[in-house]
mmCIF file with all atom_site columns, C-alpha atoms in Angstrom:
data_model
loop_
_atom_site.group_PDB
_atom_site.id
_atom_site.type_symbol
_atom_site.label_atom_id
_atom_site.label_alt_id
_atom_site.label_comp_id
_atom_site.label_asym_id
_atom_site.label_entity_id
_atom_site.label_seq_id
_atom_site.pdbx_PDB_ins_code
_atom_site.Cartn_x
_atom_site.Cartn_y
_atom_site.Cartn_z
_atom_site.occupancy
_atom_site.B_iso_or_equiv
_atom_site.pdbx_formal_charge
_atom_site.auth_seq_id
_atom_site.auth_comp_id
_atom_site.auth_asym_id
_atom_site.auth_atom_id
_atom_site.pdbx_PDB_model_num
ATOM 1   C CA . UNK A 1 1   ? -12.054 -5.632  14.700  1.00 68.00 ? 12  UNK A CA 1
ATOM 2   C CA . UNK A 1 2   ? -13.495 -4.466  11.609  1.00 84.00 ? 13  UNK A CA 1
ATOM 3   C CA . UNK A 1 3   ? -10.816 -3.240  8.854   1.00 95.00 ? 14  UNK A CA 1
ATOM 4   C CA . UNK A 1 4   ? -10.842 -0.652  6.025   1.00 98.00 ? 15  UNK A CA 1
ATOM 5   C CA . UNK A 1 5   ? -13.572 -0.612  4.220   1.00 97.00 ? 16  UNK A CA 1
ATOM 6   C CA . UNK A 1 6   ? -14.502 1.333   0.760   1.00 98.00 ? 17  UNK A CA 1
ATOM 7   C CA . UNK A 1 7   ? -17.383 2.063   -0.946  1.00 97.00 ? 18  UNK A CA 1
ATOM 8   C CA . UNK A 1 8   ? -18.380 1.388   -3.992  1.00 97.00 ? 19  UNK A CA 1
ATOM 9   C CA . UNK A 1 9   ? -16.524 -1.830  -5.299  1.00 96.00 ? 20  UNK A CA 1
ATOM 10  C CA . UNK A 1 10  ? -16.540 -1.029  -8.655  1.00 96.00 ? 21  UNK A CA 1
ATOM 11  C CA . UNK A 1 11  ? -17.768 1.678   -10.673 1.00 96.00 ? 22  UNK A CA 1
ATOM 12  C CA . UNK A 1 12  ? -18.052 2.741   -14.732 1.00 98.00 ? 23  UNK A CA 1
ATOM 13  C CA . UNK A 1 13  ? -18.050 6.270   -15.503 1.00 98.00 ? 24  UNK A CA 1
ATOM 14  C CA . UNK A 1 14  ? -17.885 8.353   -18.955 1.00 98.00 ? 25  UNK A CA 1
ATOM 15  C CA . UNK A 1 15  ? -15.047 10.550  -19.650 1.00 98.00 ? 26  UNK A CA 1
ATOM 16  C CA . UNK A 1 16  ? -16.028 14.303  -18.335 1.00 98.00 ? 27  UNK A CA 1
ATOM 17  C CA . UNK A 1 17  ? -17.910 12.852  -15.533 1.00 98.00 ? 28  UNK A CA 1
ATOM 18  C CA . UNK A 1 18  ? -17.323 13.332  -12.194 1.00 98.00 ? 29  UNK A CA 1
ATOM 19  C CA . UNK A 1 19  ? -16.964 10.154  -9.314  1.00 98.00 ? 30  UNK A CA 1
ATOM 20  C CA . UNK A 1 20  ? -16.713 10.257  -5.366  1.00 98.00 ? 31  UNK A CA 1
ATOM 21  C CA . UNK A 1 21  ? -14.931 7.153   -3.808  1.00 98.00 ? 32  UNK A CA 1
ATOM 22  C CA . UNK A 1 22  ? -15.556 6.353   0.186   1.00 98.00 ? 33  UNK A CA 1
ATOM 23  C CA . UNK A 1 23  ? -13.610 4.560   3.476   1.00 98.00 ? 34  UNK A CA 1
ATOM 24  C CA . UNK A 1 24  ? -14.177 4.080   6.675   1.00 98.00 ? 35  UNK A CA 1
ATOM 25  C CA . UNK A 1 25  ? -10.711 3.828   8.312   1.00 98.00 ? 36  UNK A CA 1
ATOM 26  C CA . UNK A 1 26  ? -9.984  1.351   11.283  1.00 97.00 ? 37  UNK A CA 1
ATOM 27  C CA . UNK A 1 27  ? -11.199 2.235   14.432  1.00 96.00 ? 38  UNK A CA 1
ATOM 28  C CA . UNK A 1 28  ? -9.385  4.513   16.182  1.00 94.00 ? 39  UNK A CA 1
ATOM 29  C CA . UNK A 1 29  ? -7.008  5.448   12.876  1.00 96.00 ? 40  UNK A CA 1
ATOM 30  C CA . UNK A 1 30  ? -7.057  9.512   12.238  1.00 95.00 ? 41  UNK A CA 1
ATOM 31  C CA . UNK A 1 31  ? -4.890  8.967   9.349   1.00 95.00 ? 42  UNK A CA 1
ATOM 32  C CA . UNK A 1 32  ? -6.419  8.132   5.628   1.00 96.00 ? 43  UNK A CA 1
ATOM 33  C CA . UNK A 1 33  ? -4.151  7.772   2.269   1.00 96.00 ? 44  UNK A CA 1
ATOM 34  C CA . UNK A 1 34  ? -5.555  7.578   -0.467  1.00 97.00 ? 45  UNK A CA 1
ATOM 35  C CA . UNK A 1 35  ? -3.139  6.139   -3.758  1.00 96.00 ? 46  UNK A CA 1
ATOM 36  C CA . UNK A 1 36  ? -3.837  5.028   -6.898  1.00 96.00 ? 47  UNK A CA 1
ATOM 37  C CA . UNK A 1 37  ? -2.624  1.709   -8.937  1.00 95.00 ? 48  UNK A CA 1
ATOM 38  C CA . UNK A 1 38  ? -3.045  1.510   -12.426 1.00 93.00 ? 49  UNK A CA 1
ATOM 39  C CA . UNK A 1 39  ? -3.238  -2.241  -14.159 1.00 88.00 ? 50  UNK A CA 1
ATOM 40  C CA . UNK A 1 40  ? -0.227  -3.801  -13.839 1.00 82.00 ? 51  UNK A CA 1
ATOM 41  C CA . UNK A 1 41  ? 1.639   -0.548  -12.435 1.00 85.00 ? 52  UNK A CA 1
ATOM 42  C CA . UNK A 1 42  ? 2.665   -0.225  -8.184  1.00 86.00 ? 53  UNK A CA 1
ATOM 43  C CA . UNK A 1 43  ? 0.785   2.080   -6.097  1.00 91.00 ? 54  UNK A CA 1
ATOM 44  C CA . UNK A 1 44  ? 0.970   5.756   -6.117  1.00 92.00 ? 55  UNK A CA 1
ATOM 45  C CA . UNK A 1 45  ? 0.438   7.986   -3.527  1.00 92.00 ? 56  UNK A CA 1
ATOM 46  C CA . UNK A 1 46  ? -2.435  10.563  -3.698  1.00 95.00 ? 57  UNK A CA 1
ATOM 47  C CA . UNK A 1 47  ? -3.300  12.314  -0.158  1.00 95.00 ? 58  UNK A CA 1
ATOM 48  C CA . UNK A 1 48  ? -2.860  11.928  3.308   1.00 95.00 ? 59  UNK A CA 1
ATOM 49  C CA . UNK A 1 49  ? -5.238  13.354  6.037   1.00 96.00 ? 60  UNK A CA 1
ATOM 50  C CA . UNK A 1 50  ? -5.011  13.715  9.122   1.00 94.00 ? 61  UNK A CA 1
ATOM 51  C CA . UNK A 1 51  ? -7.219  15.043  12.238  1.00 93.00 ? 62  UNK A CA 1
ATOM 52  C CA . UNK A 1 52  ? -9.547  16.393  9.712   1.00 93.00 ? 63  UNK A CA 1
ATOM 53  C CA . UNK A 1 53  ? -6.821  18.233  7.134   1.00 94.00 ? 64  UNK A CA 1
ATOM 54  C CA . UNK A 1 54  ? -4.902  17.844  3.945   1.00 95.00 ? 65  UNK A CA 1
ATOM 55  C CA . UNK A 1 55  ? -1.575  17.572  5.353   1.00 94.00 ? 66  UNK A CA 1
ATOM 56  C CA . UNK A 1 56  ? 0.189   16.032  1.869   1.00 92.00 ? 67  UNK A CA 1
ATOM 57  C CA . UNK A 1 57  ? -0.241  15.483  -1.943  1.00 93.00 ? 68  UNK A CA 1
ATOM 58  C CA . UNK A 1 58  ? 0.962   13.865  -4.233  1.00 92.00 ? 69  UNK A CA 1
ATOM 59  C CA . UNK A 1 59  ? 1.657   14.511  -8.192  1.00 93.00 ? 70  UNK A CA 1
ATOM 60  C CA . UNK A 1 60  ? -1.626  14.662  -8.842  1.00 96.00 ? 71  UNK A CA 1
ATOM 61  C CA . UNK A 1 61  ? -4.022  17.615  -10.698 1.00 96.00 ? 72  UNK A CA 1
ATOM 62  C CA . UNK A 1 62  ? -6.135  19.257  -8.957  1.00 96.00 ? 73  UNK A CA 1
ATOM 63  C CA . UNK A 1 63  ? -9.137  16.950  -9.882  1.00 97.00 ? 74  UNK A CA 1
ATOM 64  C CA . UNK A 1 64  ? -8.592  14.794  -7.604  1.00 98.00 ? 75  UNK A CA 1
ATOM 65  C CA . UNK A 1 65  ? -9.380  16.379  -4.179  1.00 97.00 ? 76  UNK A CA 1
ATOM 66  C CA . UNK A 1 66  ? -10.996 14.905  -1.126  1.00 96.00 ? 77  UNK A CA 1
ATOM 67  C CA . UNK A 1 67  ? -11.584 15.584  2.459   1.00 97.00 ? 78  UNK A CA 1
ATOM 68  C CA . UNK A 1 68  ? -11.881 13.884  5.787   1.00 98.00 ? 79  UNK A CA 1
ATOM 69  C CA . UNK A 1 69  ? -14.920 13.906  7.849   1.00 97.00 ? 80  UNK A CA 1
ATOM 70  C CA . UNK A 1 70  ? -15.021 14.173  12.030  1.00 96.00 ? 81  UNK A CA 1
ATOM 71  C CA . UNK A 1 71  ? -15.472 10.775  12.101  1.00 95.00 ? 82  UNK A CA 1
ATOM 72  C CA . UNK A 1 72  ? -11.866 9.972   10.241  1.00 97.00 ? 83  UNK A CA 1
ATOM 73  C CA . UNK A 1 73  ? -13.879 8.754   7.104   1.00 97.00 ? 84  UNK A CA 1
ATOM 74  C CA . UNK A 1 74  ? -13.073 10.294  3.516   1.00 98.00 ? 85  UNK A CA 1
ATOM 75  C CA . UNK A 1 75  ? -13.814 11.239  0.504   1.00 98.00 ? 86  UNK A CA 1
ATOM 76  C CA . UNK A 1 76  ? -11.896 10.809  -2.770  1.00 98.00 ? 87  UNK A CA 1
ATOM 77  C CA . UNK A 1 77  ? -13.176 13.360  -5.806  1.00 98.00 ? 88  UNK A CA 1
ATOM 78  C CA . UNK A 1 78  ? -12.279 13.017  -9.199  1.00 98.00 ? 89  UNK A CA 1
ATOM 79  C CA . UNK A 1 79  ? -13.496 15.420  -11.232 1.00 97.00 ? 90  UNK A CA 1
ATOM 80  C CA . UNK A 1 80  ? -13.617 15.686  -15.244 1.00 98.00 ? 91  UNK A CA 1
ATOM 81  C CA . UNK A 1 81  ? -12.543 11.856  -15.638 1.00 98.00 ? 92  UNK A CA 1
ATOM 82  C CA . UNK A 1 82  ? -10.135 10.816  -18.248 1.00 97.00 ? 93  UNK A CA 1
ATOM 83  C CA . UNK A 1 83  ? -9.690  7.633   -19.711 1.00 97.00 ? 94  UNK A CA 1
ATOM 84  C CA . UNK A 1 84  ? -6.493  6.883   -17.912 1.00 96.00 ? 95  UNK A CA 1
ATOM 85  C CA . UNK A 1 85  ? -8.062  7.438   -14.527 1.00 97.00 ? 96  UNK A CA 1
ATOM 86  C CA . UNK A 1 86  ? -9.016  4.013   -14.736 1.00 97.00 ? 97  UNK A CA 1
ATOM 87  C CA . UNK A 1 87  ? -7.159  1.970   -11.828 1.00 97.00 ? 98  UNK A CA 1
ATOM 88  C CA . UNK A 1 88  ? -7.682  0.465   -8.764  1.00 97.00 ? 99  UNK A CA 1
ATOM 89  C CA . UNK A 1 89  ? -7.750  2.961   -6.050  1.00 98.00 ? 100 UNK A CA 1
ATOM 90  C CA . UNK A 1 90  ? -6.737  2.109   -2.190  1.00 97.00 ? 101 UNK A CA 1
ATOM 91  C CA . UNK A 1 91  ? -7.476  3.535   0.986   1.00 98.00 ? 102 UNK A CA 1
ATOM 92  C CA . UNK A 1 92  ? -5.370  2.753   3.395   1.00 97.00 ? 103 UNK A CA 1
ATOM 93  C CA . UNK A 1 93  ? -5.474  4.098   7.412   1.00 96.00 ? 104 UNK A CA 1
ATOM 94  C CA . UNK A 1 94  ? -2.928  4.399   10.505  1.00 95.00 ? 105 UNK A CA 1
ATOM 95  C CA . UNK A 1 95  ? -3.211  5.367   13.912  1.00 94.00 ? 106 UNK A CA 1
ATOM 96  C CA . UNK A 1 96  ? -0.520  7.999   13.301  1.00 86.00 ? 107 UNK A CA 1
ATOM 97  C CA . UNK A 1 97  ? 1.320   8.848   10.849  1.00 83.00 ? 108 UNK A CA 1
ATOM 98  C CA . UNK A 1 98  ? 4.166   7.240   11.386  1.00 84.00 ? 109 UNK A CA 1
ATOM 99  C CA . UNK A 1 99  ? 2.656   3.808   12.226  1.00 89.00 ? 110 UNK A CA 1
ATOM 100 C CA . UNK A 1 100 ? 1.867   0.891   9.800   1.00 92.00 ? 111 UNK A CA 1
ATOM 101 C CA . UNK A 1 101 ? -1.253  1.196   7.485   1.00 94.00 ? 112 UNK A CA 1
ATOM 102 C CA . UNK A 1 102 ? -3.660  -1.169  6.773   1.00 96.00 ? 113 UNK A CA 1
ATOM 103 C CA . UNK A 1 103 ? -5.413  -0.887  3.608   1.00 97.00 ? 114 UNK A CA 1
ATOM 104 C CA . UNK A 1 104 ? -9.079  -1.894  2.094   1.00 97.00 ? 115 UNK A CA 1
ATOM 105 C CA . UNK A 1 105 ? -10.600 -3.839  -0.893  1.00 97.00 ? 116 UNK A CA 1
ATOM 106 C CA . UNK A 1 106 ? -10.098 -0.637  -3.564  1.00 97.00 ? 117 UNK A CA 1
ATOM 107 C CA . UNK A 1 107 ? -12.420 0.346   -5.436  1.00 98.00 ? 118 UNK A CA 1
ATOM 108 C CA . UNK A 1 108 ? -11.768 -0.619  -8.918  1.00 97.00 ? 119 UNK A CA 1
ATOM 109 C CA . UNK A 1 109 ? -12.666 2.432   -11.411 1.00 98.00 ? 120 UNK A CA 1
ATOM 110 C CA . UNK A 1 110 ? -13.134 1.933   -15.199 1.00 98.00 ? 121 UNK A CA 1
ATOM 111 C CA . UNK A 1 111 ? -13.400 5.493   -17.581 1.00 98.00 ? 122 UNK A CA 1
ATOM 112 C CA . UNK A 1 112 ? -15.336 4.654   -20.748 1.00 96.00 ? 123 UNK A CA 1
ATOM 113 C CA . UNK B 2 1   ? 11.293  6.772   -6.812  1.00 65.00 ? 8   UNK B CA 1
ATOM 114 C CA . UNK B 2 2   ? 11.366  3.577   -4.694  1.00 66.00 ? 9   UNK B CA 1
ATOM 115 C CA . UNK B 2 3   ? 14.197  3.645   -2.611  1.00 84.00 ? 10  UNK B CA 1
ATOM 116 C CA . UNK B 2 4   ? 14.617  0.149   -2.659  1.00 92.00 ? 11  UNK B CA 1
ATOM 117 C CA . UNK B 2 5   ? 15.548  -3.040  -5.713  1.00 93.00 ? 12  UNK B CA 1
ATOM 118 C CA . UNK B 2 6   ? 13.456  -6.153  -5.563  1.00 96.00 ? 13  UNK B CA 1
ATOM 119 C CA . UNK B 2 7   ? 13.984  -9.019  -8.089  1.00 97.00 ? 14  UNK B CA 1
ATOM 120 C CA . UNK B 2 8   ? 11.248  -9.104  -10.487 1.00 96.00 ? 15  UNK B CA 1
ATOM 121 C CA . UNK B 2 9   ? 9.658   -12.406 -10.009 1.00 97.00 ? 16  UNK B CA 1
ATOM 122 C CA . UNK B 2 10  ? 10.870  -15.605 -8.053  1.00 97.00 ? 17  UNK B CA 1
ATOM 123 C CA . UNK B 2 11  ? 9.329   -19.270 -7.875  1.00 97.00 ? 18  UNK B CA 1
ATOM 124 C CA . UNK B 2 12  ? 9.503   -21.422 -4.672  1.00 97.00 ? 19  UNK B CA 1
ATOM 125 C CA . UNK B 2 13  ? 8.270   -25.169 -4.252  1.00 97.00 ? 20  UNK B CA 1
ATOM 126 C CA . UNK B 2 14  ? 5.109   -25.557 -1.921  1.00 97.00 ? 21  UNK B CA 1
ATOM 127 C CA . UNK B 2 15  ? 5.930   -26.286 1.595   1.00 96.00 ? 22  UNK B CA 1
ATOM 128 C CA . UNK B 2 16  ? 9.361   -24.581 0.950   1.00 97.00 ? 23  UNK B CA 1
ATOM 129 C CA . UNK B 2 17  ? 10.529  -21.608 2.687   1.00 97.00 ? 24  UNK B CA 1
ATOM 130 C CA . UNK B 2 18  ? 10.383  -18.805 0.329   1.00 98.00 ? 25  UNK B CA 1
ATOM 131 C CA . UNK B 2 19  ? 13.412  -16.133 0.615   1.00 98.00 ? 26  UNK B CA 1
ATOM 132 C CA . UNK B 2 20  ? 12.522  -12.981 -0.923  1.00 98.00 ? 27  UNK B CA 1
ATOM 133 C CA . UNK B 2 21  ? 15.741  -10.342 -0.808  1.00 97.00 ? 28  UNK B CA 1
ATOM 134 C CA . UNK B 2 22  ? 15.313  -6.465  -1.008  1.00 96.00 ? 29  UNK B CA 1
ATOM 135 C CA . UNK B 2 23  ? 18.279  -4.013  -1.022  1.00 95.00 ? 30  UNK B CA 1
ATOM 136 C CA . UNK B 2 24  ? 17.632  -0.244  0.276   1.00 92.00 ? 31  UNK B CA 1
ATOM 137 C CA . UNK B 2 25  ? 21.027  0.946   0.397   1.00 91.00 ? 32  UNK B CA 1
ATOM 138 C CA . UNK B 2 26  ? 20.067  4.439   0.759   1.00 89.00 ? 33  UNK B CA 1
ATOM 139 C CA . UNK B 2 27  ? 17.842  3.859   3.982   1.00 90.00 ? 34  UNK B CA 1
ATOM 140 C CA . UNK B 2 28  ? 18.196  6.517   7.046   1.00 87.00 ? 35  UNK B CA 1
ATOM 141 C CA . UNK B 2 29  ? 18.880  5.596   10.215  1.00 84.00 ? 36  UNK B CA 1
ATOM 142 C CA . UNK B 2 30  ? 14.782  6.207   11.790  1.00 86.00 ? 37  UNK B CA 1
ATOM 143 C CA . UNK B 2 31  ? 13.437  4.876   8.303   1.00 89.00 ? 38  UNK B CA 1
ATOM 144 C CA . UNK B 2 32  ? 11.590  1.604   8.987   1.00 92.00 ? 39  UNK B CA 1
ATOM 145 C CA . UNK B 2 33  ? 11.268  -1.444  6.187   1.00 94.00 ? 40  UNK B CA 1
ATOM 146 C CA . UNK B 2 34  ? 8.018   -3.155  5.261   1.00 95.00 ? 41  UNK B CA 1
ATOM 147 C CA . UNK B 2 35  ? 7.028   -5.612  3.796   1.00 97.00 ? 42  UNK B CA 1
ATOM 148 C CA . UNK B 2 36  ? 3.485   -6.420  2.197   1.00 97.00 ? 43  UNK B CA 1
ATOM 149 C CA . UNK B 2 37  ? 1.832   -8.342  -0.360  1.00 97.00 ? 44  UNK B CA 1
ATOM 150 C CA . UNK B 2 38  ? -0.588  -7.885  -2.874  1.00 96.00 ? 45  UNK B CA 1
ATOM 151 C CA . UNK B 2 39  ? -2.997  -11.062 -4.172  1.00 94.00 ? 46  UNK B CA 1
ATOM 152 C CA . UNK B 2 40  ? -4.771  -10.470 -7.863  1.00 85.00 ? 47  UNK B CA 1
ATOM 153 C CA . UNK B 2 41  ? -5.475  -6.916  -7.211  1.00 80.00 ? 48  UNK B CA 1
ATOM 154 C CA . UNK B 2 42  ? -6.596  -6.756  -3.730  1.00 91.00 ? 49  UNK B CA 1
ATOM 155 C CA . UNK B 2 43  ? -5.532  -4.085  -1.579  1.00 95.00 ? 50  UNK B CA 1
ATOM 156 C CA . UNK B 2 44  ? -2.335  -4.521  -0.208  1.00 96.00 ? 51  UNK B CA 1
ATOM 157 C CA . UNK B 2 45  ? -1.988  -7.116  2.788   1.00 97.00 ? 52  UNK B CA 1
ATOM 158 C CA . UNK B 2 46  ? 0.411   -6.347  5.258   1.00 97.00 ? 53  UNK B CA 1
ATOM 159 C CA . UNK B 2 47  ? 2.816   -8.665  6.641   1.00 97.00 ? 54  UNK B CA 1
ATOM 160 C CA . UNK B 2 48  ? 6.167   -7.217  8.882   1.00 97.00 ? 55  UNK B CA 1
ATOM 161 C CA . UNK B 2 49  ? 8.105   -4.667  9.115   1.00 96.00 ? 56  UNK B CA 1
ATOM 162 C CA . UNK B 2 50  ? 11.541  -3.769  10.987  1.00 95.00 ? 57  UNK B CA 1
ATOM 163 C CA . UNK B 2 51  ? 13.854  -1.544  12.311  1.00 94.00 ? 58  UNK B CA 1
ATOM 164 C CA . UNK B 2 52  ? 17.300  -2.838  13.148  1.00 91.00 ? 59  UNK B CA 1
ATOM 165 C CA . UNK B 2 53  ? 16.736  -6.313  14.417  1.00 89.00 ? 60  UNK B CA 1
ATOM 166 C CA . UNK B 2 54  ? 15.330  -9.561  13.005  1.00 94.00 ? 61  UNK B CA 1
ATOM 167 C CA . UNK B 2 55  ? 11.673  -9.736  13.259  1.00 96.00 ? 62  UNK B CA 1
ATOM 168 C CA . UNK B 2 56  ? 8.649   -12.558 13.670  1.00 97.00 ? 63  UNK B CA 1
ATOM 169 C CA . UNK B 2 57  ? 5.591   -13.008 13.517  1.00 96.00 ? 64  UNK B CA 1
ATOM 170 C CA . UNK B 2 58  ? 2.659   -15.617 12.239  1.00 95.00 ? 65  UNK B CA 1
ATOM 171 C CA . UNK B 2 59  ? 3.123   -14.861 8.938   1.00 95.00 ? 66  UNK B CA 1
ATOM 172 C CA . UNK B 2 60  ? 6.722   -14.444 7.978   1.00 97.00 ? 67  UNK B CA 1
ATOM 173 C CA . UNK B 2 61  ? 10.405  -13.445 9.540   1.00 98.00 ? 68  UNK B CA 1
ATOM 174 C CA . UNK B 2 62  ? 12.458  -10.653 8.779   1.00 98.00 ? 69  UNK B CA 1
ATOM 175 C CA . UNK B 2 63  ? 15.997  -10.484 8.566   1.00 97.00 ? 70  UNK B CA 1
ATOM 176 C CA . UNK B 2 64  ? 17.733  -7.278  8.555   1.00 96.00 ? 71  UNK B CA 1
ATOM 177 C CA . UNK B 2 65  ? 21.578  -6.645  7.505   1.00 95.00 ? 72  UNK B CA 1
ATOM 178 C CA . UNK B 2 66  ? 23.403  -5.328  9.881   1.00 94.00 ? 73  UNK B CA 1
ATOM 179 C CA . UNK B 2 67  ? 24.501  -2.103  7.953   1.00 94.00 ? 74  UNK B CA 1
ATOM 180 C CA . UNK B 2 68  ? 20.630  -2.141  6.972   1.00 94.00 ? 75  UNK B CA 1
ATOM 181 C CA . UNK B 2 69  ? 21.312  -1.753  3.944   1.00 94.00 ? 76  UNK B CA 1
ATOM 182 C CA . UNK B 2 70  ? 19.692  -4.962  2.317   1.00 95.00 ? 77  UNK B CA 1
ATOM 183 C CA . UNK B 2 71  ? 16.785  -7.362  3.914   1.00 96.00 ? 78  UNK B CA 1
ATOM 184 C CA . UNK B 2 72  ? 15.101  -10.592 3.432   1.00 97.00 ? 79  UNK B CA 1
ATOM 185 C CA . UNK B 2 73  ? 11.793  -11.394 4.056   1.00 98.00 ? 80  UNK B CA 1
ATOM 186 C CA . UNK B 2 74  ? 11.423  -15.467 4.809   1.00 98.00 ? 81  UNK B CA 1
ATOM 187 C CA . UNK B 2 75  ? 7.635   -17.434 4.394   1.00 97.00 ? 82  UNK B CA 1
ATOM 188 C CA . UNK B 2 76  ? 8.818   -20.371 6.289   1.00 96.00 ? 83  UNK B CA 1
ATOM 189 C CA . UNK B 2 77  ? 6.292   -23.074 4.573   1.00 94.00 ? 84  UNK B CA 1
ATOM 190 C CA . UNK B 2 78  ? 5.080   -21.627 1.650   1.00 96.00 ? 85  UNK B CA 1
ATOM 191 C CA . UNK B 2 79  ? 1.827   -22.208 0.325   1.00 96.00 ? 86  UNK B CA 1
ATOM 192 C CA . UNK B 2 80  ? -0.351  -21.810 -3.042  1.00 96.00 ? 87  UNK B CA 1
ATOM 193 C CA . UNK B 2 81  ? -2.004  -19.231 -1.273  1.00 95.00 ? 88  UNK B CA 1
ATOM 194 C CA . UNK B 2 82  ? 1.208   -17.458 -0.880  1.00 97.00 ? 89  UNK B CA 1
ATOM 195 C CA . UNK B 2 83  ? 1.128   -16.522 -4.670  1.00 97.00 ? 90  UNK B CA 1
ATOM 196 C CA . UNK B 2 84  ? 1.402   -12.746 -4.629  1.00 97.00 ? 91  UNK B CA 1
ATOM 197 C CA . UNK B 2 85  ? 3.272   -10.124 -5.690  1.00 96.00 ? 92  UNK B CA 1
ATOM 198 C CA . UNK B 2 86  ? 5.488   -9.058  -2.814  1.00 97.00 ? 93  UNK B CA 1
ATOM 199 C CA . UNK B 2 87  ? 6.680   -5.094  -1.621  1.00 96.00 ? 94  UNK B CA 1
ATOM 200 C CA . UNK B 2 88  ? 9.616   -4.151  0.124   1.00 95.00 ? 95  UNK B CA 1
ATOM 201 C CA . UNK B 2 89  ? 8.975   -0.582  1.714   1.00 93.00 ? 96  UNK B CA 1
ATOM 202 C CA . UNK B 2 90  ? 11.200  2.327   3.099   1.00 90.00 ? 97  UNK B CA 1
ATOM 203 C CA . UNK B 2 91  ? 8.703   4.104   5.170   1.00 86.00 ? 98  UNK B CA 1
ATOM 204 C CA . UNK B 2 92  ? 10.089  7.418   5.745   1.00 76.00 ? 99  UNK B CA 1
ATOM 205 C CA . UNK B 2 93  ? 7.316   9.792   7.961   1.00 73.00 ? 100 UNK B CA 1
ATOM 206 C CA . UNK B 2 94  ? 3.366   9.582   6.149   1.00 72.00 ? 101 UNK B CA 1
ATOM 207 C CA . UNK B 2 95  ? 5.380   8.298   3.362   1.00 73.00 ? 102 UNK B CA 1
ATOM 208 C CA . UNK B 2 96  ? 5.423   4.528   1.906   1.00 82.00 ? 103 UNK B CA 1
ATOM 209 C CA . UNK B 2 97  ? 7.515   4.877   -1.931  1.00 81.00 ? 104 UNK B CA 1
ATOM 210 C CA . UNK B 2 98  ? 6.107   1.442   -3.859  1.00 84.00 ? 105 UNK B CA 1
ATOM 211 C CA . UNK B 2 99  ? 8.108   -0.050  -6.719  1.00 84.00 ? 106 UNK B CA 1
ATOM 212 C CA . UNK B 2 100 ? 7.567   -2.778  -8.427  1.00 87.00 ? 107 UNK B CA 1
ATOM 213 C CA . UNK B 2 101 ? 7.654   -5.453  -6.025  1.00 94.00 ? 108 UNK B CA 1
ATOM 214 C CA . UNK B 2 102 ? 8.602   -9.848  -6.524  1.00 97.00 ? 109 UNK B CA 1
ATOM 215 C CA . UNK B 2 103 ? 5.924   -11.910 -8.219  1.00 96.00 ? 110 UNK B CA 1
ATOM 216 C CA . UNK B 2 104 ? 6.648   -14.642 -5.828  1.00 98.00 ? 111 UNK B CA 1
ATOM 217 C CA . UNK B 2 105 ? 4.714   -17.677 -7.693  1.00 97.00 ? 112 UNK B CA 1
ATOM 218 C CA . UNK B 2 106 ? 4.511   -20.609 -5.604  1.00 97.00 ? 113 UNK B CA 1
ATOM 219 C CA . UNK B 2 107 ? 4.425   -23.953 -7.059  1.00 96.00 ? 114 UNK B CA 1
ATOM 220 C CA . UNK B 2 108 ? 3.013   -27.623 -6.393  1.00 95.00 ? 115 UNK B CA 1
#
């Protein structure tokens, strides 16, 4: 069975710019979280979706925005990148919400 | 904030078992604990998790309090691939809180 994957693995952007991050979730999972870990720092949560919707945030500005596609897969937007948007970012996926998730690779983000 | 207190790093000899303790004092009765593991900034690698009772599987035991208010997560033959930093989670609903997690360094 195939995990989580993410696309791409790394990625270099400019400050200002904008950046789209992608995963596939496990087969079958309808729930994607997305969270964030800086170097050195633990993870922080960014969204959850589930069935298709935004169902929870976390204390994040309104850059960062994504959505989930009928096919469970998302989409992580960051818009107007700052330097300390650099970080590792995770996608993880469950079969509900409640049930253990699995994560992928990350995809590891540097802001110039 | 994390709801739970992890000591910051530990070392453990190879083919030792490796005890790694977590308190969560604050833990509800329907909250679940999990563990996982993190290797040089790969995404997290799950391992167990547990309600109320002890736990097993192929990769590690857990051993839950009976007040729940404290666990410990056992490796029983570590290896040098078992260097990681380890988390101790309170999963409330969509929710998993990270701290800081044990830098559990294993060593020839």
């Amino acid at each position: 069975e195939a995990g989580v994957t993410q696309s791409p693995t790394h990625l270099i952007k400019t400050r200002g710019q904008q950046v789209t991050l992608r995963c596939s979730p496990i087969s079958g999972h309808t729930s994607v979280y997305w969270y964030q870990q800086a170097l050195g720092l633990g993870l922080q949560f960014l969204l959850w979706y589930d069935e298709g919707e935004e169902r929870n945030r976390g204390n994040f500005p309104p850059r960062f925005s994504g959505r989930q596609f009928p096919n469970y897969s998302s989409e992580l937007n960051v818009n107007a990148l700052e330097l300390e948007d650099s970080a590792l970012y995770l996608c993880a996926s469950s079969l509900g919400h409640t049930d253990t998730q699995y994560f992928g690779p990350g995809t590891r983000l540097t802001v110039l | 904030d994390a709801k739970t207190t992890q000591p910051t790093s530990m070392d453990c000899a190879e083919g030792r078992a490796a005890n790694l303790p977590c308190n969560h004092s604050t833990i509800s009765g329907n909250e679940y604990v999990y563990w996982y593991r993190q290797i040089h900034s790969q995404g997290p690698q799950y391992i167990i998790h547990g309600l109320k009772n002890n736990e097993t599987n192929e990769m590690a035991s857990l051993i839950i309090t009976e007040d729940r208010k404290s666990s410990t997560l056992i490796l029983p033959h570590a290896t040098l691939r078992d260097t990681a930093v380890y988390y101790c989670i309170v999963h409330s609903n969509y929710q998993l809180i990270w701290g800081a997690g044990t830098k559990l360094i294993i060593k020839p």
